[in-house]
Amino acid sequence: MVGIKDDFCIEELICCESFQQYCLGTSLADQILWDEWIEKIPHRKTDFEEAKKIVNILNVKQGSRLSQIKDLKEGIKYRNAFVEKIELGTEPNLNHKRAYLKYTIGIAAAIVAVLFLYFYSNPYLKDKNTPNIFKHYSSGMAVRRTIILSDGTVITLAKESSIQLDDAYDTGKRELWLTGEAFFDVKHDTAHPFIVHTSFNDVKVLGTTFNIKAYPNSKTTETSLIHGSVRIDSKSNPGNFVILKPNQKVVSNNQSETKDESVTKEYKVSVLQTDSFSKKPEETKWIRSRLDIDNLPLSAIAQKLQTWYGIEVLIADEEVKDYRYSGTFENETIVKTLEALQLSYPFKFEIENNKITIKK
């Protein structure tokens, strides 16, 4: 939660440190949180953009941070009282008008000072050569898109879903932020836990297979565990968490405003329901593919995989293109499908820059 009501005034946004970090692009968590919040109140988008613009352009230093914040808060308070008088039909006298003008100027000066000091003290802005550390992957309107991370973790995004991570992921800090729905096949690494952040929960694992459904406008967030173990930590009630076992699913209420809820009230745990025909969990039905192959060359199979999983597949050797296969495959990820095909012919495949290359 952003901690600001839907009837906010622009000054409130500008003075909010979380909003400042969002505007400056220095906090990925704040970026996702504010983007999702503004989607819920589209009628305030113009005011939201105005506040964002002010944060990004002001860079003048005046006075100390504490005194300017004090002036700003007093100015906002007086402004609100002044507006109330106007709405009640009370005609302000000349002194009131002068005072209002004084505090209006004070507000502008305070905003300038607060934002400058924030900019000045922010480490990301001191070095203009600092690159944008965030990586963003989105499925857009595609039915699904596969992302293979540097540690071998395979993520399949559902339609209109995205993940964001920074360069620290490659150095062992395996954290990312999810908006929408995704299926995760996490590479096991005891020394480096894998953490998925959503707006309402943090999901922590070591190496496992699970599905998260966390669309911004949904009333609930769902986490379904296929293999391994995951822990879901509440953001609204720190200290509340639940640990899932294989073939379990947890549903949490995104719209609950109640603090200090018990774990049993905040999280509803149930057994995964399976499809009567495939015996696979219903929650992962969107990710499964039944690939029927009848004497097809690998070149045609590669095209099918590329279309279905949403990841580029290249064949480097001409001879490999002519390998022919027959059979039926049903797997959760493209990596498992290729590994199954390797049982028939001795080809190799490499993954680099989120691209799969098949070689002899």
Short mmCIF file of C-alpha atoms in Angstrom, two decimals:
data_model
loop_
_atom_site.label_atom_id
_atom_site.label_comp_id
_atom_site.label_asym_id
_atom_site.label_seq_id
_atom_site.Cartn_x
_atom_site.Cartn_y
_atom_site.Cartn_z
CA MET A 1 0.00 0.00 0.00
CA VAL A 2 1.27 3.51 -0.84
CA GLY A 3 -0.18 5.09 2.32
CA ILE A 4 -1.96 7.91 0.47
CA LYS A 5 -5.72 8.13 -0.07
CA ASP A 6 -7.35 8.41 -3.50
CA ASP A 7 -8.34 12.05 -2.80
CA PHE A 8 -4.68 13.09 -2.43
CA CYS A 9 -3.39 16.57 -3.20
CA ILE A 10 -0.31 17.02 -5.39
CA GLU A 11 1.77 18.34 -2.48
CA GLU A 12 1.23 15.09 -0.57
CA LEU A 13 2.70 13.09 -3.43
CA ILE A 14 5.68 15.40 -3.83
CA CYS A 15 6.52 15.16 -0.11
CA CYS A 16 6.23 11.36 -0.04
CA GLU A 17 9.70 9.78 -0.02
CA SER A 18 8.41 6.58 -1.63
CA PHE A 19 6.92 8.63 -4.48
CA GLN A 20 10.21 10.52 -4.90
CA GLN A 21 12.08 7.22 -5.23
CA TYR A 22 9.52 6.09 -7.79
CA CYS A 23 10.01 9.25 -9.87
CA LEU A 24 13.81 9.00 -9.69
CA GLY A 25 13.80 5.32 -10.63
CA THR A 26 15.97 4.35 -7.66
CA SER A 27 13.58 1.81 -6.11
CA LEU A 28 12.16 -0.98 -8.21
CA ALA A 29 9.71 -1.97 -5.49
CA ASP A 30 8.33 1.59 -5.30
CA GLN A 31 8.15 1.75 -9.08
CA ILE A 32 5.91 -1.29 -9.27
CA LEU A 33 3.84 -0.26 -6.24
CA TRP A 34 3.02 3.22 -7.60
CA ASP A 35 2.38 2.02 -11.17
CA GLU A 36 -0.15 -0.50 -9.89
CA TRP A 37 -1.79 2.00 -7.53
CA ILE A 38 -2.35 4.68 -10.17
CA GLU A 39 -3.94 2.08 -12.46
CA LYS A 40 -6.67 1.67 -9.83
CA ILE A 41 -7.55 5.41 -9.88
CA PRO A 42 -7.26 6.47 -13.56
CA HIS A 43 -9.34 9.62 -12.90
CA ARG A 44 -6.35 11.07 -10.95
CA LYS A 45 -3.78 10.26 -13.61
CA THR A 46 -3.38 13.91 -14.67
CA ASP A 47 -2.60 15.01 -11.10
CA PHE A 48 -0.28 12.04 -10.70
CA GLU A 49 1.68 13.01 -13.81
CA GLU A 50 1.84 16.64 -12.68
CA ALA A 51 3.37 15.65 -9.35
CA LYS A 52 5.80 13.34 -11.11
CA LYS A 53 6.84 16.15 -13.45
CA ILE A 54 7.54 18.53 -10.55
CA VAL A 55 9.72 15.96 -8.79
CA ASN A 56 11.75 15.42 -11.95
CA ILE A 57 12.43 19.08 -12.82
CA LEU A 58 13.00 20.87 -9.51
CA ASN A 59 16.68 21.15 -8.53
CA VAL A 60 17.19 24.38 -6.60
CA LYS A 61 18.54 24.47 -3.02
CA GLN A 62 16.94 26.75 -0.40
CA GLY A 63 17.31 26.51 3.40
CA SER A 64 17.54 23.39 5.52
CA ARG A 65 15.53 20.25 4.99
CA LEU A 66 13.79 20.37 8.40
CA SER A 67 12.75 24.02 8.23
CA GLN A 68 11.50 23.71 4.66
CA ILE A 69 9.50 20.59 5.42
CA LYS A 70 7.96 22.44 8.38
CA ASP A 71 7.06 25.41 6.16
CA LEU A 72 5.66 23.10 3.54
CA LYS A 73 3.42 21.25 6.00
CA GLU A 74 2.20 24.55 7.50
CA GLY A 75 1.56 25.92 4.04
CA ILE A 76 -0.47 22.89 3.02
CA LYS A 77 -2.44 23.05 6.27
CA TYR A 78 -3.20 26.75 5.79
CA ARG A 79 -4.08 26.23 2.14
CA ASN A 80 -6.58 23.54 3.05
CA ALA A 81 -8.17 25.77 5.70
CA PHE A 82 -8.35 28.61 3.21
CA VAL A 83 -10.08 26.39 0.64
CA GLU A 84 -12.59 25.27 3.28
CA LYS A 85 -13.50 28.89 4.00
CA ILE A 86 -14.10 29.55 0.33
CA GLU A 87 -16.30 26.45 0.04
CA LEU A 88 -18.33 27.64 3.05
CA GLY A 89 -18.86 31.01 1.42
CA THR A 90 -16.67 32.98 3.86
CA GLU A 91 -15.01 35.95 2.19
CA PRO A 92 -11.34 36.11 3.26
CA ASN A 93 -10.07 39.55 4.14
CA LEU A 94 -7.02 41.21 2.63
CA ASN A 95 -4.71 39.93 5.35
CA HIS A 96 -5.89 36.40 4.67
CA LYS A 97 -5.22 36.84 0.99
CA ARG A 98 -1.72 38.11 1.68
CA ALA A 99 -1.09 35.28 4.10
CA TYR A 100 -2.35 32.77 1.57
CA LEU A 101 -0.03 34.21 -1.06
CA LYS A 102 2.84 34.03 1.43
CA TYR A 103 2.20 30.38 2.22
CA THR A 104 1.69 29.51 -1.42
CA ILE A 105 5.14 30.91 -2.16
CA GLY A 106 6.42 29.05 0.89
CA ILE A 107 5.01 25.80 -0.43
CA ALA A 108 6.80 26.23 -3.75
CA ALA A 109 10.08 27.10 -2.03
CA ALA A 110 9.77 24.18 0.37
CA ILE A 111 9.01 21.73 -2.42
CA VAL A 112 12.11 22.94 -4.23
CA ALA A 113 14.28 22.52 -1.15
CA VAL A 114 13.01 19.09 -0.14
CA LEU A 115 13.43 17.66 -3.60
CA PHE A 116 16.84 19.20 -4.16
CA LEU A 117 18.19 17.79 -0.91
CA TYR A 118 16.78 14.42 -1.83
CA PHE A 119 18.39 14.59 -5.26
CA TYR A 120 21.67 15.79 -3.81
CA SER A 121 21.92 13.01 -1.25
CA ASN A 122 20.85 10.25 -3.63
CA PRO A 123 23.85 8.05 -4.58
CA TYR A 124 22.38 7.09 -7.96
CA LEU A 125 22.44 10.72 -9.09
CA LYS A 126 25.98 11.58 -7.98
CA ASP A 127 27.53 9.60 -10.80
CA LYS A 128 25.93 10.56 -14.09
CA ASN A 129 27.63 7.59 -15.73
CA THR A 130 25.75 5.13 -13.51
CA PRO A 131 23.81 2.86 -15.90
CA ASN A 132 20.16 1.94 -15.52
CA ILE A 133 20.46 -1.16 -13.39
CA PHE A 134 16.96 -2.49 -13.94
CA LYS A 135 16.09 -5.19 -16.45
CA HIS A 136 12.51 -5.50 -17.59
CA TYR A 137 10.82 -8.38 -19.42
CA SER A 138 7.21 -8.26 -20.53
CA SER A 139 4.92 -10.64 -22.41
CA GLY A 140 2.69 -7.85 -23.72
CA MET A 141 -0.27 -9.28 -25.60
CA ALA A 142 1.52 -12.55 -26.40
CA VAL A 143 -0.09 -15.64 -24.89
CA ARG A 144 3.18 -16.48 -23.15
CA ARG A 145 6.85 -15.54 -23.16
CA THR A 146 9.77 -17.55 -21.80
CA ILE A 147 12.68 -15.90 -19.97
CA ILE A 148 15.81 -17.90 -19.07
CA LEU A 149 17.92 -16.15 -16.46
CA SER A 150 21.69 -16.33 -16.07
CA ASP A 151 21.52 -18.98 -13.32
CA GLY A 152 19.40 -21.32 -15.46
CA THR A 153 16.05 -20.41 -13.88
CA VAL A 154 13.25 -20.63 -16.44
CA ILE A 155 10.31 -18.21 -16.15
CA THR A 156 7.26 -18.32 -18.39
CA LEU A 157 5.15 -15.16 -18.37
CA ALA A 158 1.42 -15.23 -19.01
CA LYS A 159 -0.34 -12.60 -21.14
CA GLU A 160 0.07 -8.98 -19.96
CA SER A 161 2.62 -9.93 -17.32
CA SER A 162 6.12 -8.69 -16.54
CA ILE A 163 9.15 -9.19 -14.30
CA GLN A 164 11.84 -6.74 -13.31
CA LEU A 165 15.29 -7.45 -11.90
CA ASP A 166 18.60 -5.62 -11.59
CA ASP A 167 22.20 -6.47 -12.46
CA ALA A 168 22.82 -7.74 -8.93
CA TYR A 169 20.91 -10.88 -9.93
CA ASP A 170 23.92 -12.06 -11.90
CA THR A 171 26.11 -11.74 -8.80
CA GLY A 172 23.93 -13.92 -6.59
CA LYS A 173 21.16 -11.60 -5.37
CA ARG A 174 18.32 -13.59 -6.85
CA GLU A 175 15.39 -11.21 -6.43
CA LEU A 176 12.80 -10.02 -8.90
CA TRP A 177 9.45 -8.24 -9.00
CA LEU A 178 6.38 -9.74 -10.67
CA THR A 179 3.30 -8.07 -12.08
CA GLY A 180 0.71 -10.51 -13.47
CA GLU A 181 1.17 -14.27 -13.69
CA ALA A 182 4.25 -16.43 -14.18
CA PHE A 183 5.40 -20.03 -13.90
CA PHE A 184 8.83 -20.48 -12.26
CA ASP A 185 11.25 -23.39 -12.60
CA VAL A 186 13.98 -22.18 -10.24
CA LYS A 187 17.55 -23.45 -10.40
CA HIS A 188 18.51 -24.85 -7.00
CA ASP A 189 21.11 -22.81 -5.10
CA THR A 190 21.21 -23.27 -1.32
CA ALA A 191 23.54 -20.29 -0.82
CA HIS A 192 21.38 -17.88 -2.81
CA PRO A 193 17.62 -17.96 -2.07
CA PHE A 194 15.25 -16.95 -4.86
CA ILE A 195 12.73 -14.23 -3.94
CA VAL A 196 9.70 -13.08 -5.93
CA HIS A 197 8.21 -9.77 -4.81
CA THR A 198 4.57 -8.91 -5.54
CA SER A 199 2.53 -5.97 -4.27
CA PHE A 200 1.20 -7.90 -1.29
CA ASN A 201 3.53 -10.85 -0.66
CA ASP A 202 7.15 -11.99 -0.92
CA VAL A 203 7.70 -15.58 -2.03
CA LYS A 204 11.03 -17.14 -0.96
CA VAL A 205 12.46 -20.40 -2.34
CA LEU A 206 15.75 -22.25 -2.86
CA GLY A 207 14.94 -24.34 -5.90
CA THR A 208 11.45 -25.35 -6.89
CA THR A 209 8.60 -25.19 -9.40
CA PHE A 210 5.64 -22.93 -8.70
CA ASN A 211 3.09 -20.54 -10.21
CA ILE A 212 2.21 -17.02 -9.00
CA LYS A 213 -0.87 -15.08 -10.07
CA ALA A 214 -0.62 -11.46 -8.93
CA TYR A 215 -2.41 -9.09 -11.30
CA PRO A 216 -2.63 -5.50 -9.95
CA ASN A 217 -6.43 -5.18 -10.19
CA SER A 218 -7.21 -8.62 -8.80
CA LYS A 219 -8.79 -9.03 -5.36
CA THR A 220 -6.48 -11.94 -4.54
CA THR A 221 -2.93 -13.21 -5.05
CA GLU A 222 -2.42 -16.94 -5.65
CA THR A 223 0.72 -19.03 -5.22
CA SER A 224 0.63 -22.68 -6.35
CA LEU A 225 3.49 -25.03 -5.48
CA ILE A 226 4.27 -27.96 -7.78
CA HIS A 227 7.63 -29.18 -6.40
CA GLY A 228 9.90 -28.11 -3.55
CA SER A 229 9.00 -25.65 -0.80
CA VAL A 230 8.12 -21.95 -0.69
CA ARG A 231 7.48 -19.42 2.05
CA ILE A 232 5.01 -16.56 1.50
CA ASP A 233 5.56 -13.47 3.69
CA SER A 234 2.88 -10.83 4.14
CA LYS A 235 3.73 -7.18 3.44
CA SER A 236 0.65 -5.75 5.15
CA ASN A 237 1.26 -7.79 8.31
CA PRO A 238 5.05 -8.25 8.78
CA GLY A 239 5.78 -11.48 10.60
CA ASN A 240 2.80 -13.31 9.10
CA PHE A 241 3.86 -16.08 6.73
CA VAL A 242 2.83 -19.48 5.48
CA ILE A 243 4.98 -22.36 4.16
CA LEU A 244 3.54 -24.45 1.33
CA LYS A 245 4.08 -28.12 0.65
CA PRO A 246 4.00 -29.67 -2.86
CA ASN A 247 0.54 -29.66 -4.50
CA GLN A 248 -0.70 -26.90 -2.23
CA LYS A 249 -2.04 -23.46 -3.10
CA VAL A 250 -2.41 -20.32 -0.99
CA VAL A 251 -4.80 -17.44 -1.71
CA SER A 252 -4.39 -14.08 0.02
CA ASN A 253 -6.81 -11.13 0.03
CA ASN A 254 -5.29 -8.05 -1.63
CA GLN A 255 -7.98 -5.63 -0.49
CA SER A 256 -7.96 -6.32 3.23
CA GLU A 257 -7.29 -3.17 5.26
CA THR A 258 -7.21 -5.02 8.58
CA LYS A 259 -3.87 -5.04 10.34
CA ASP A 260 -2.59 -7.76 12.66
CA GLU A 261 -4.72 -10.45 11.05
CA SER A 262 -3.94 -14.01 11.99
CA VAL A 263 -2.23 -16.23 9.46
CA THR A 264 -5.36 -18.37 9.10
CA LYS A 265 -7.47 -15.33 8.22
CA GLU A 266 -4.97 -13.72 5.87
CA TYR A 267 -4.03 -16.88 3.97
CA LYS A 268 -6.31 -19.63 2.72
CA VAL A 269 -4.37 -22.86 1.96
CA SER A 270 -5.91 -25.65 -0.13
CA VAL A 271 -4.89 -28.70 -2.16
CA LEU A 272 -4.31 -28.16 -5.89
CA GLN A 273 -7.16 -29.36 -8.09
CA THR A 274 -6.03 -31.57 -10.98
CA ASP A 275 -7.40 -31.95 -14.48
CA SER A 276 -9.35 -35.22 -14.77
CA PHE A 277 -7.66 -36.14 -18.07
CA SER A 278 -4.02 -35.02 -17.69
CA LYS A 279 -3.88 -35.28 -13.88
CA LYS A 280 -1.97 -31.98 -13.94
CA PRO A 281 -2.85 -29.00 -11.69
CA GLU A 282 -5.53 -26.69 -13.11
CA GLU A 283 -3.44 -23.68 -12.00
CA THR A 284 -0.70 -24.54 -14.51
CA LYS A 285 -2.99 -25.42 -17.40
CA TRP A 286 -2.09 -22.19 -19.21
CA ILE A 287 1.60 -23.15 -19.32
CA ARG A 288 1.31 -26.77 -20.43
CA SER A 289 1.72 -27.78 -24.05
CA ARG A 290 0.86 -31.01 -25.73
CA LEU A 291 3.32 -31.21 -28.60
CA ASP A 292 2.35 -33.89 -31.10
CA ILE A 293 5.14 -34.65 -33.59
CA ASP A 294 4.75 -36.96 -36.57
CA ASN A 295 8.04 -37.43 -38.43
CA LEU A 296 8.89 -33.71 -38.39
CA PRO A 297 12.38 -32.24 -38.92
CA LEU A 298 13.99 -30.42 -36.01
CA SER A 299 13.79 -27.15 -37.96
CA ALA A 300 9.97 -27.37 -37.94
CA ILE A 301 9.92 -28.44 -34.30
CA ALA A 302 12.13 -25.48 -33.34
CA GLN A 303 9.63 -23.13 -34.99
CA LYS A 304 6.77 -24.71 -33.04
CA LEU A 305 8.68 -24.31 -29.78
CA GLN A 306 9.53 -20.70 -30.57
CA THR A 307 5.90 -19.86 -31.31
CA TRP A 308 4.49 -21.66 -28.28
CA TYR A 309 6.99 -20.61 -25.60
CA GLY A 310 7.78 -17.12 -26.87
CA ILE A 311 11.57 -17.41 -27.01
CA GLU A 312 13.94 -17.29 -30.00
CA VAL A 313 15.24 -20.71 -31.09
CA LEU A 314 18.07 -20.90 -33.63
CA ILE A 315 19.70 -23.91 -35.31
CA ALA A 316 23.41 -23.38 -35.98
CA ASP A 317 24.22 -26.56 -37.97
CA GLU A 318 22.48 -27.55 -41.21
CA GLU A 319 22.78 -31.24 -40.45
CA VAL A 320 20.84 -30.86 -37.21
CA LYS A 321 17.90 -29.28 -39.05
CA ASP A 322 17.19 -32.56 -40.82
CA TYR A 323 16.95 -34.71 -37.68
CA ARG A 324 13.40 -36.10 -37.68
CA TYR A 325 11.25 -36.98 -34.70
CA SER A 326 7.92 -38.58 -33.85
CA GLY A 327 6.23 -38.59 -30.48
CA THR A 328 4.15 -36.65 -27.98
CA PHE A 329 5.58 -34.29 -25.40
CA GLU A 330 3.89 -32.53 -22.50
CA ASN A 331 6.25 -30.41 -20.43
CA GLU A 332 6.14 -27.26 -18.36
CA THR A 333 9.18 -25.55 -19.90
CA ILE A 334 11.00 -25.45 -23.21
CA VAL A 335 14.19 -26.69 -21.54
CA LYS A 336 12.51 -29.94 -20.47
CA THR A 337 11.10 -30.41 -23.98
CA LEU A 338 14.55 -30.06 -25.56
CA GLU A 339 16.05 -32.43 -23.02
CA ALA A 340 13.42 -35.02 -23.97
CA LEU A 341 14.24 -34.60 -27.66
CA GLN A 342 17.94 -35.13 -26.90
CA LEU A 343 17.15 -38.70 -25.92
CA SER A 344 16.55 -39.54 -29.61
CA TYR A 345 19.38 -37.60 -31.26
CA PRO A 346 22.71 -36.33 -29.84
CA PHE A 347 22.37 -32.58 -30.34
CA LYS A 348 23.34 -29.80 -27.91
CA PHE A 349 21.64 -26.55 -27.07
CA GLU A 350 23.01 -23.40 -25.45
CA ILE A 351 21.20 -20.52 -23.76
CA GLU A 352 22.67 -17.04 -23.99
CA ASN A 353 21.05 -13.60 -23.87
CA ASN A 354 17.67 -15.27 -23.55
CA LYS A 355 18.15 -17.07 -26.86
CA ILE A 356 18.41 -20.84 -27.49
CA THR A 357 20.90 -22.12 -30.05
CA ILE A 358 20.82 -25.78 -31.15
CA LYS A 359 24.09 -27.33 -32.34
CA LYS A 360 25.40 -30.72 -33.39
#
